[in-house]
Each structure stands twice: as C-alpha cells, then as structure tokens.
PDB file of C-alpha atoms in Angstrom:
ATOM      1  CA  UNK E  90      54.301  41.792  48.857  1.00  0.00           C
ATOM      2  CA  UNK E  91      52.210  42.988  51.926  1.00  0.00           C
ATOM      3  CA  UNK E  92      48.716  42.590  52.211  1.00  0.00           C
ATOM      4  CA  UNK E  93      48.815  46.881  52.697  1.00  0.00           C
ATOM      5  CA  UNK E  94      51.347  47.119  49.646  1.00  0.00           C
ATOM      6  CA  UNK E  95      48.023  45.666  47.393  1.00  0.00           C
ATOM      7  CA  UNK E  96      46.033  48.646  49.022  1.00  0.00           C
ATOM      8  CA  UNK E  97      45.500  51.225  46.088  1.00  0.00           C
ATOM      9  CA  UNK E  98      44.255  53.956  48.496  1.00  0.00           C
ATOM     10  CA  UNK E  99      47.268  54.640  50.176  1.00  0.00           C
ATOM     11  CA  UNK E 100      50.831  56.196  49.048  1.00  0.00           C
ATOM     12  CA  UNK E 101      54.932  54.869  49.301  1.00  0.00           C
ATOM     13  CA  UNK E 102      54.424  56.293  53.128  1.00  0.00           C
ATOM     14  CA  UNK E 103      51.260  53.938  53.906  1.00  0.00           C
ATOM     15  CA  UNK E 104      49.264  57.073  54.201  1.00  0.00           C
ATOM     16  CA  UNK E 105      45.683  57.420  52.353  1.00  0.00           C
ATOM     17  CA  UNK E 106      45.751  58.681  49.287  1.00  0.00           C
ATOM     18  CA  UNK E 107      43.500  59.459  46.008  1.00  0.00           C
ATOM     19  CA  UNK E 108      44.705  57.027  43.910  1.00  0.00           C
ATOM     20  CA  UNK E 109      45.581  59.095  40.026  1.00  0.00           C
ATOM     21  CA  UNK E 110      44.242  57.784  37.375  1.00  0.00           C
ATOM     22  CA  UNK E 111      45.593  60.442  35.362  1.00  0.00           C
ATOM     23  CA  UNK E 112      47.471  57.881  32.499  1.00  0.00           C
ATOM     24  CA  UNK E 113      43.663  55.794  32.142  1.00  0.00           C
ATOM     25  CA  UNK E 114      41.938  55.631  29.368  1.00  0.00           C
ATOM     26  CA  UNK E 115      38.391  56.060  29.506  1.00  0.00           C
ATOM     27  CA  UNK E 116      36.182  53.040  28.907  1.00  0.00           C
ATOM     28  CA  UNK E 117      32.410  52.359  29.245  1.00  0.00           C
ATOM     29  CA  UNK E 118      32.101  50.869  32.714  1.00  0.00           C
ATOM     30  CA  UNK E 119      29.209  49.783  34.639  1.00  0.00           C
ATOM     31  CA  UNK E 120      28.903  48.345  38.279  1.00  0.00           C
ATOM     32  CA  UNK E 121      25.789  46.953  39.697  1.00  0.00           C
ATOM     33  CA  UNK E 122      24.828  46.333  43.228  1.00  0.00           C
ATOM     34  CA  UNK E 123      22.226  45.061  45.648  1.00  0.00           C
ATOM     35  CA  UNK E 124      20.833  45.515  49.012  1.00  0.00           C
ATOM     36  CA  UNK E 125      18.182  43.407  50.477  1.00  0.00           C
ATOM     37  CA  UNK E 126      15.920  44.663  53.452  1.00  0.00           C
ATOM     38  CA  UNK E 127      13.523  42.817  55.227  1.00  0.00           C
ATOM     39  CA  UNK E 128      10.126  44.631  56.125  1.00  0.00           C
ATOM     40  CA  UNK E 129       8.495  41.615  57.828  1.00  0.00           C
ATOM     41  CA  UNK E 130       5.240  40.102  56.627  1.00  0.00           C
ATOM     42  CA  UNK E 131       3.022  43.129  58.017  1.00  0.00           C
ATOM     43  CA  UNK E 132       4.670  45.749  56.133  1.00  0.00           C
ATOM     44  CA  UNK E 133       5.506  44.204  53.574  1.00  0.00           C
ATOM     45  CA  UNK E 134       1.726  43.129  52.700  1.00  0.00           C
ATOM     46  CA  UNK E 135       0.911  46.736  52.378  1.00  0.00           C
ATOM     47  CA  UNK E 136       3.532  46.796  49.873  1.00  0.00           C
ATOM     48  CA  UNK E 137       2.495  43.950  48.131  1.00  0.00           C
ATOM     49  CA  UNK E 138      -0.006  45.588  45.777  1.00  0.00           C
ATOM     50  CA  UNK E 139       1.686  48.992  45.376  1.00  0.00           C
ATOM     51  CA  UNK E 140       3.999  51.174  46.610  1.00  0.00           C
ATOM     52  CA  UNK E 141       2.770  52.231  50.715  1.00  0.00           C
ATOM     53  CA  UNK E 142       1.923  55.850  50.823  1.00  0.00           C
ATOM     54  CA  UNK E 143       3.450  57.567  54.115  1.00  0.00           C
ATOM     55  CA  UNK E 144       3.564  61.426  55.481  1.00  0.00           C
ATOM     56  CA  UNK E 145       6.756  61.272  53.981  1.00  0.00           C
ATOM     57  CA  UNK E 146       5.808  60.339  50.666  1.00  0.00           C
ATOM     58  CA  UNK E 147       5.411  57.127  48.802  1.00  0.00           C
ATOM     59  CA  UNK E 148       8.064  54.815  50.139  1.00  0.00           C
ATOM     60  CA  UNK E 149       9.307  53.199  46.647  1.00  0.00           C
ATOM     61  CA  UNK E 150       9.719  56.379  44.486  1.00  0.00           C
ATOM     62  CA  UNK E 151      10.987  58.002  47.003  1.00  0.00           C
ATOM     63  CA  UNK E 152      13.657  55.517  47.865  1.00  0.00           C
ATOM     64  CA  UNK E 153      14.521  54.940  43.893  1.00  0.00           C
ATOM     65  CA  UNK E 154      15.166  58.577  44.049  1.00  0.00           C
ATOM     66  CA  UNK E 155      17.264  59.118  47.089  1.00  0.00           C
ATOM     67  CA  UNK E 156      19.216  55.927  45.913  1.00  0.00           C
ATOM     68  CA  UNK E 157      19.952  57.866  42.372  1.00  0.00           C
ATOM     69  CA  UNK E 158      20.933  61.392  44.458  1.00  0.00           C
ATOM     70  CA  UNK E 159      23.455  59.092  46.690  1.00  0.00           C
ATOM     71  CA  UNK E 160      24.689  57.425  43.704  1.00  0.00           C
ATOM     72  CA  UNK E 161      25.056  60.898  42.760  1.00  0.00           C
ATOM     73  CA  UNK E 162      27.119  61.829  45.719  1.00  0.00           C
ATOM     74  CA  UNK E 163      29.483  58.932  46.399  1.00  0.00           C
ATOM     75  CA  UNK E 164      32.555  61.182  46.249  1.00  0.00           C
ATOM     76  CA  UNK E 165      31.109  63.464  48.808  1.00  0.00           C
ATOM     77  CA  UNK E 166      30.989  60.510  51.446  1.00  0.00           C
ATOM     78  CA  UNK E 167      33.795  58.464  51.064  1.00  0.00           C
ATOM     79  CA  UNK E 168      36.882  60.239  51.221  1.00  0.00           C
ATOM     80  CA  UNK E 169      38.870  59.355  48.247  1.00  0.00           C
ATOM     81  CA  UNK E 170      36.235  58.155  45.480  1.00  0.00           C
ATOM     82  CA  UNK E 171      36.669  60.569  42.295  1.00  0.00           C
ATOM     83  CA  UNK E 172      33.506  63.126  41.535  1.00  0.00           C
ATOM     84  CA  UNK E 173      32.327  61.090  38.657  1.00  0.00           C
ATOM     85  CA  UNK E 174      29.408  62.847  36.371  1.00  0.00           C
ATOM     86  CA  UNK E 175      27.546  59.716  35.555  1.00  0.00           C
ATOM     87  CA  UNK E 176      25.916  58.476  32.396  1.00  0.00           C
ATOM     88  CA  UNK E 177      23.147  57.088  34.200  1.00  0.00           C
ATOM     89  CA  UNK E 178      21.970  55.440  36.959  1.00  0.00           C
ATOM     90  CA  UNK E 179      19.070  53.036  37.405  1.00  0.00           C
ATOM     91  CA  UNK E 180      17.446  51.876  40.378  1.00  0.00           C
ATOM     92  CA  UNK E 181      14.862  48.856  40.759  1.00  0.00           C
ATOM     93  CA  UNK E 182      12.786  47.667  43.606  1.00  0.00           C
ATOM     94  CA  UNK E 183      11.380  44.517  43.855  1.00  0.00           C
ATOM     95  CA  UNK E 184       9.487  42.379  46.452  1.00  0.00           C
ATOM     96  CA  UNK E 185      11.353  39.203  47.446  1.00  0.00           C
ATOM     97  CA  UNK E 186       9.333  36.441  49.226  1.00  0.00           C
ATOM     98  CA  UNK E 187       6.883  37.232  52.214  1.00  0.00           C
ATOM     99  CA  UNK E 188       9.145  39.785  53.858  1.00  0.00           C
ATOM    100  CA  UNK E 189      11.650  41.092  51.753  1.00  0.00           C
ATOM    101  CA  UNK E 190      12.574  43.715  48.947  1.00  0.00           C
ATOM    102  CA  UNK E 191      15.559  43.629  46.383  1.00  0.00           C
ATOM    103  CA  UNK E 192      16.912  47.256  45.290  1.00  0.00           C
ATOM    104  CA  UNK E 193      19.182  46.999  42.600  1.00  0.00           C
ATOM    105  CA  UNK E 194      21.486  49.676  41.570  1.00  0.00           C
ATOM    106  CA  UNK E 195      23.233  50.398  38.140  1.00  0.00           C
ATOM    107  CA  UNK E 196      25.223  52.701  37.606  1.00  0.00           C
ATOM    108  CA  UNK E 197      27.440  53.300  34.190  1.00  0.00           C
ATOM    109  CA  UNK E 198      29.988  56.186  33.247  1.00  0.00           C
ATOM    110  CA  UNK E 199      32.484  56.784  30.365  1.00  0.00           C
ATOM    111  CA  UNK E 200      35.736  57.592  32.443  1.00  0.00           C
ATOM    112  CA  UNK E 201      39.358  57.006  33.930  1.00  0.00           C
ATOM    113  CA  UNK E 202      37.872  54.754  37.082  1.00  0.00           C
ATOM    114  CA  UNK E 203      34.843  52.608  38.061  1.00  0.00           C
ATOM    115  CA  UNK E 204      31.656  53.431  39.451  1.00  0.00           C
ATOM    116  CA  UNK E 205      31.042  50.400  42.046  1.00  0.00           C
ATOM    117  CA  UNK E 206      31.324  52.841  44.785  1.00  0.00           C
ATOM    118  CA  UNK E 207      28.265  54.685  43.144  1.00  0.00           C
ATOM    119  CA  UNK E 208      26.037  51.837  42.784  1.00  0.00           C
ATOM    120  CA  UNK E 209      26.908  50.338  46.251  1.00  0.00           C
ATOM    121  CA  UNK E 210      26.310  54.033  47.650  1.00  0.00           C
ATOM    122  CA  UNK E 211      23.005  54.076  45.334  1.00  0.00           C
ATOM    123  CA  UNK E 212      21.691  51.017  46.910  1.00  0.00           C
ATOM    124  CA  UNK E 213      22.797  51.362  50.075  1.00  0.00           C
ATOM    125  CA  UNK E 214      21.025  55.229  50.481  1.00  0.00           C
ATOM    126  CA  UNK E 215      17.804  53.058  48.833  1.00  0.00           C
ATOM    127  CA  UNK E 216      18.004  50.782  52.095  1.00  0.00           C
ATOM    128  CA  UNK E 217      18.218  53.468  54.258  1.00  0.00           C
ATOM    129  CA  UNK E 218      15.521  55.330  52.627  1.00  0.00           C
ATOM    130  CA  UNK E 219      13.547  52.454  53.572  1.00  0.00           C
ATOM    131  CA  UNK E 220      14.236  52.220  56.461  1.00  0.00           C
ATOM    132  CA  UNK E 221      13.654  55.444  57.156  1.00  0.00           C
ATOM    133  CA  UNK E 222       9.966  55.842  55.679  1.00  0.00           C
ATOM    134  CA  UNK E 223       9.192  52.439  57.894  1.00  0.00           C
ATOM    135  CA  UNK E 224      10.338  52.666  60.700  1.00  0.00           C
ATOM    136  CA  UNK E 225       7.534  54.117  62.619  1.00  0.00           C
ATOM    137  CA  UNK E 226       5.929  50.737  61.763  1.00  0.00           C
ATOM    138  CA  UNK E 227       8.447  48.515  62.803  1.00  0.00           C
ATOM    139  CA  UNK E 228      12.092  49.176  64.471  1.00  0.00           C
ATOM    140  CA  UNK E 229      13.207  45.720  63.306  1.00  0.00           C
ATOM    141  CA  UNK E 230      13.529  46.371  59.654  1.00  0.00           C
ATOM    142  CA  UNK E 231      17.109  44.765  58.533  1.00  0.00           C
ATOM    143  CA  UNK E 232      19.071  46.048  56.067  1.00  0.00           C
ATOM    144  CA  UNK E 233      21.531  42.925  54.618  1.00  0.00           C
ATOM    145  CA  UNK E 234      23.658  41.891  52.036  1.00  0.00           C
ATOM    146  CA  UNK E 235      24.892  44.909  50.235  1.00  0.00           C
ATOM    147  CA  UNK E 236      27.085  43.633  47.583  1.00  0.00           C
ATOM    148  CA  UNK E 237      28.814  44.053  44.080  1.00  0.00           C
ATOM    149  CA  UNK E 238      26.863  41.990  41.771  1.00  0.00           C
ATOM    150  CA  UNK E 239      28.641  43.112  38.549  1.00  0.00           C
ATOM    151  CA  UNK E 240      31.609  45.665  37.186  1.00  0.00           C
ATOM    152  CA  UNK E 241      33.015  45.899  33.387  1.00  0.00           C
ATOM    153  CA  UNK E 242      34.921  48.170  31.705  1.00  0.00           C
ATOM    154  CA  UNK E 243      37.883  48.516  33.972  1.00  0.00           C
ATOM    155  CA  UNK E 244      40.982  46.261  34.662  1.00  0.00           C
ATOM    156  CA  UNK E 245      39.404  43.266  35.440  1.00  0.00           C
ATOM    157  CA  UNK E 246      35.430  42.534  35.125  1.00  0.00           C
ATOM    158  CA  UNK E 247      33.731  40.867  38.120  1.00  0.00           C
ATOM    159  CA  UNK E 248      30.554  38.548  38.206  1.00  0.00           C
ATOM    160  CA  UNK E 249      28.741  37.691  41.293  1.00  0.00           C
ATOM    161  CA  UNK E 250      27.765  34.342  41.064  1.00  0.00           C
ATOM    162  CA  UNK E 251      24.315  33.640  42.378  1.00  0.00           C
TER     163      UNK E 251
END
C-alpha cells in the first residue's frame, strides 16, 4: 500500500476529497491541543500578575475568546474538515517559566468524526491572538509547538506523552 493510498482526504483518482462519514456512529469525542508562545521576559512580566491590558483589549480574554470562535470555524479554513456544532470548547492560558505561555484547547462533540482539527485551530487562533495584541512590544514573539495532546472517542485514541 502507498504512503498516498493511507491518505483519507483524497478519492480512487488521488484527488482531494471530503472524506463521508455517512455509515459512523456518533460517539463522545474529545481532542485537546497546545500551543506554546514565547513573550520574552519583558512582556511576559507584565503578564505575570494579570492579564496586560492593551488598546485592543485585555490580551488573555481576548485570546481565550478568539481561540473558542476559531475552534468554532475550523471547517471554514481548512478545506475538507466537516462543520461540526460543538458541545463545548474550553480554552486555558497559563504562564510557563520566565518567558512563556501554554494555551490549551479542548474541544468535545457528539458526532460521526473528530474534532482535533477544532482544538488545533482553537489553539492555534489563541497564538495568533497573541501575537497579535503584542506585537507592538516586541516583533520576536514565537509561536511553537502546536500539537495534539489528546483524542478519544473515534477509531483509535491518541495520548501525547510528555
């Protein structure tokens, strides 16, 4: 078997396609998934005891919210995820060391297919949001290591091992 015969997003003809999960049963799944950005110690002290208030509103809440909304969205930004109307969908921002923050991103759903496209999109649009609302401080704000951390519910579960 090819490596592109494994591929579930594309048809007989190699072409993409949606893949139909039409026969599933639905199942409770969940998906969770990180992204870590580092601020650097100067903007991350003003963090440090609270969320930093900016023009464009306070940079936490309104990251945990624009990471919910592109959770949200997944289906309108990559081209063949299913619109999923999720159960919920949790996001959590914690400071990591002298220079860092962790946003976390769970996202659950009772349906045909799994939502780890949602929470990577949720955490990834939390980075960004970030980076965004910081970046007239700093241009070298890094956004690393989006990954999976956990999925049930579907085929096969998956557990990141830290």
């Amino acid at each position: 078997m090819s490596d592109s015969s494994k591929l579930t997003h594309l048809n007989a003809a190699g072409q993409p396609a949606m893949v139909d999960v039409g026969a599933k049963t639905a199942t409770r799944r969940v998906a969770r998934a990180r992204s870590r950005v580092v601020l650097g110690p100067e903007i991350l002290a003003l963090v440090q005891d609270g969320d930093l208030p900016t023009r464009k509103g306070p940079v936490f809440q309104t990251a945990i919210l624009a990471g919910i909304m592109g959770a949200k969205r997944t289906s309108e930004l990559i081209p063949l995820c299913h619109p999923l109307g999720l159960d919920d969908c949790q996001v959590r921002i914690e400071v990591e060391g002298p220079d860092a923050v962790l946003i976390e991103c769970t996202a659950s759903v009772t349906g045909k297919t799994g939502v780890e496209m949602e929470a990577l999109t949720g955490a990834s649009v939390a980075a960004l949001t970030i980076y965004d609302m910081c970046k007239a401080l700093s241009h070298n704000i890094v956004i690393q290591e989006t990954r999976l951390l956990s999925k049930t519910g579907g085929k096969q579960d998956f557990h990141h091992a830290d």
